[in-house]
Amino acid sequence: MRLGAGTFAAFCVAIEVLGVALFLRGFFPAPVRSSSETEHPAEPPAPEPAAGANSNWTKLPPPLFSKVVIMLIDALRDDFVFGSKGVKFMPYTTYLVEKGASHSFVAEAKPPTVTMPRIKALMTGGLPGFVDVIRNLNSPAVREDNVLRRAKAAGKRIIFYGDDTWVKLFPKHFVEYDGTTSFFVSDYTEVDDNVTRHLDTVLQREDWDVLILHYLGLDHIGHISGPSSPLIGHKLSEMDGVLMKTHAALLAQEKKTRLPTLLVLCGDHGMSETGGHGASSPEEVNTPLLLISSAFERKPGDVRRPARVQQTDLAPTLAIGLGLPIPKHSVGCLLFPVVQGTALREQLRFLHLNAVQLSKLLRENVPSYEKEPGFEQFRMSERLHGNWIRLYLEENNSEVLFNLGSKVRRQYLDALRTLSLSLSRQVTQYDIYSMVVGTVVVLEVLALLLLSIPQALGSKAELDVPLWSPVSSLLFYLLLLVLLAVHVTVCTSAESSCYFCSLPWLAAGGVMMLVSALLCAVLSALAKASVGVQHLRENPGHSNSRWSDVELLIFVGTVGHAVSLGASSFVEEEHQTWYFLVNTLCLALCYEAYRTCFLGADGEPPCCRHTEGGCDSTAPVGDGKASCDVLELSQAHRSPASLDGPQGRDRWLVLASPWLTLTCCRLLRALNTTGVQGAHRPGLGHWLASADHRAALSVLAALSLLVVFALVQSRCSRASKVAMALGLLGVYCYRAAIGSVLFPWQQENKDISKGIVEARFVYVFVLGILFTGTKDLLKSQVTAAASRVRAGGLWEIHSGLVLLAALLSRPHNLPVLVSSLAVQAVMAKFIWKPLRHEATDVTVMHYWFGQAFFYFQGNSNNMATVDISAGFVGLGTYVAFPAALLTLFATYMGPVLWASHLLNFLSSEAGSRSALSRACFCYALVCSLPACAYIILVTSLRYHLFIWSVFSPKLLYEGTHLLVTAAVCVLFTAMDQTHRKP
């Protein structure tokens, strides 16, 4: 069966997405535990060790606190409390840290630093997997053992107010709750008022034991305007007032109880310099942890500096403080200052319970646990503890007893730290079988794409795809039987859970059939390629096909980028790779333009160098015999002057265009700082986004919107021009409504709103322009002037996407959008058309520029730079699908707009009907190559030190980018089919 190269590429990318999804499911295995594992065991707590005597302490110690209040402030960085901002905006909290009855810590949160996995870490004491960054959008109920489950089983009454993620994670644990959606980041006022409005009532009541308050406003302000926003100070002052009110109420209640109360102030994660979170920068992982209680008496002059601990240490501390068993999956260590004021025997009892729990967890997860240094330290500590108990029961007040007890305490603390570190290293358990199957599918697709290059990029851009021969061959059935046998063997002998083995047999068999069919197709293509090579050796003939300098650069750059992803530094600073490639491409194009316009090539007229292989650039386009893959003007636009290349002033414009592009790209690098090495350096965007320079930002935004209209409107219909003008005006009004820019008559920012009406006003025009473009595309199927109507419809759709991009872009990023449109116009008019580059070259150049503009926006390979606030532009409440779709478009705005321009350029300027098909195939190939290479590299580097902080976020980006590529290929294929129709 013959298929177009575009259709074939679209099918290949769809299969590749399936393989990547299976690989990601194996690389990021979701922990699945049976319900029996999470039930509270009936086994009694570990008794106190004794040597030569029987201990009389075999039960859990009594609770240390009568009530516990956990005040969690989302995105609270450590310097917001312990730094200058804390001194200025949180005076009461600063007093408690420096002079009050409290213990302060800097708690380190492990990546991914997003809310859901961090809540799980705080309550379970475990380390959630990196895949929880995705599951954060739809949090499932926690099945692991946790403090809240233990507290409920012990009869504790728990009340919660705040982020509804808690309600999803712990659905049946609260006797009273009021949840607020955490994803509507445009709201930073009501989301906290909804929590505080309950305080006056609940703090006067006595019918609760644990109160949890989760405030979201600070995190939302960070997403909207960053940590330097003046709103941060107001929000910190508000939180300081809430803390003071809560602390005063707890002190009043202590007069009615025999035990003190505990107030915990903490953050789930920090906030990067751009306002996001999710990665592993110090600003994102360092959070404050403040424990406040009258039990922590401080003597005059006692200076307590914040110690560094792990965020998982809070779970065992809360369990001990409430008199509960420690969650059995916890890897945290008891925060010893909390129990330091108790008797020595109680201190050792608490440390022993924590050490027993960690040693059991180590025994279950590490086969050679007896050789672990932490286990040896624990056994030694337990023996010394038994000796101390014997002395304690015999003689209570000797100096020997005190010294031995201090030694046992130090030994326990060392053992706890070592055990916790050993367990933290063992949390990575990969589903190797699922990873292997996914990798095989991806490699087979890549091999099929590479072997299909000669046919796909040929003149007809069609392939002979043997759909039935592989299925009907004996090799296919033999491979299928072998793979099914391997599947049965692996699934019956696997000691750990495997996702691919858990699939229904019909689904698993379908994947095995796909793998077998792909392998047969690869072998068939390989046989054909070897026959072709042998034929060329026997009949050498003359071949005038040679690569130009630009084509050689494109090949080396694409392959070199894929190889560079194996180094963590190149992944962190990938933007530098794309900046270098784009700059080098501009220089190569400048040299090519100079040689073509002024020197010619081998004595031929300029711009006719591609005719040397027997292709006549003056041949009619539709004669059906074209064998040259060049982009030419349509037959109606050809003239003798155009065939002789640029003349007069046009030659200088052609020569200047690469330099203009190079200058534009260099200026954009100063707008946003990205990567890891330079992320802390303030860029021009930080300067523009500050409140002091709002007037300058307003002028820049207005000028940018005017230039956008000038660049887009020329090919739009009259109705779309009006819609575009009104839509861009609405974009400015939206930004003014939310306080980002100023109206000329608005000097003070008093009337700030959410901008919902203004944003929806813009959405109406976006949908109207997209509808007009779609209507023209459908009309082109039945009208005589199909080519002109089709080109107009495609440009309408492109302009609609540009308007949507203008709405979702931050104001300081509007120059990036303007530069993208300007470079597209300059390159199309003065480089690709006059120099008549091949469709494949133009496709790769669009891909390169799309990647470069992805980083010009300020994006990077960590999750903190994802602007989730773009997903809520114009939304009054959280709606999952549009929010995810808008966030995806805002993140991949650069690649999508460049792919849209590529479709427009090829549809309007291609002299060959097969140009779109070849472009689709080439686009799929250049996107698949780095994705496949990265999967192989990540598999080999899965035990690398930076696998979770560097490589894993990039893996998610590659998977998402491949999904976007699949959508682009489908659109290219659909347009190619309309082109092929008469």
CSV table of C-alpha atoms in Angstrom, one decimal, residues 67 151 155-159 173 175 206-211:
chain,number,residue,atom,x,y,z
A,67,LYS,CA,-3.6,20.0,70.7
A,151,ALA,CA,-4.6,10.0,64.6
A,155,GLY,CA,-9.8,8.8,68.2
A,156,LYS,CA,-8.3,12.2,67.4
A,157,ARG,CA,-10.7,14.8,65.9
A,158,ILE,CA,-9.2,16.6,62.9
A,159,ILE,CA,-10.4,19.8,61.3
A,173,HIS,CA,-10.1,11.8,57.9
A,175,VAL,CA,-14.7,15.7,61.1
A,206,GLU,CA,-12.5,22.4,72.5
A,207,ASP,CA,-14.0,19.6,70.3
A,208,TRP,CA,-10.9,19.1,68.2
A,209,ASP,CA,-7.4,17.8,68.6
A,210,VAL,CA,-5.7,18.6,65.3
A,211,LEU,CA,-6.3,21.8,63.2
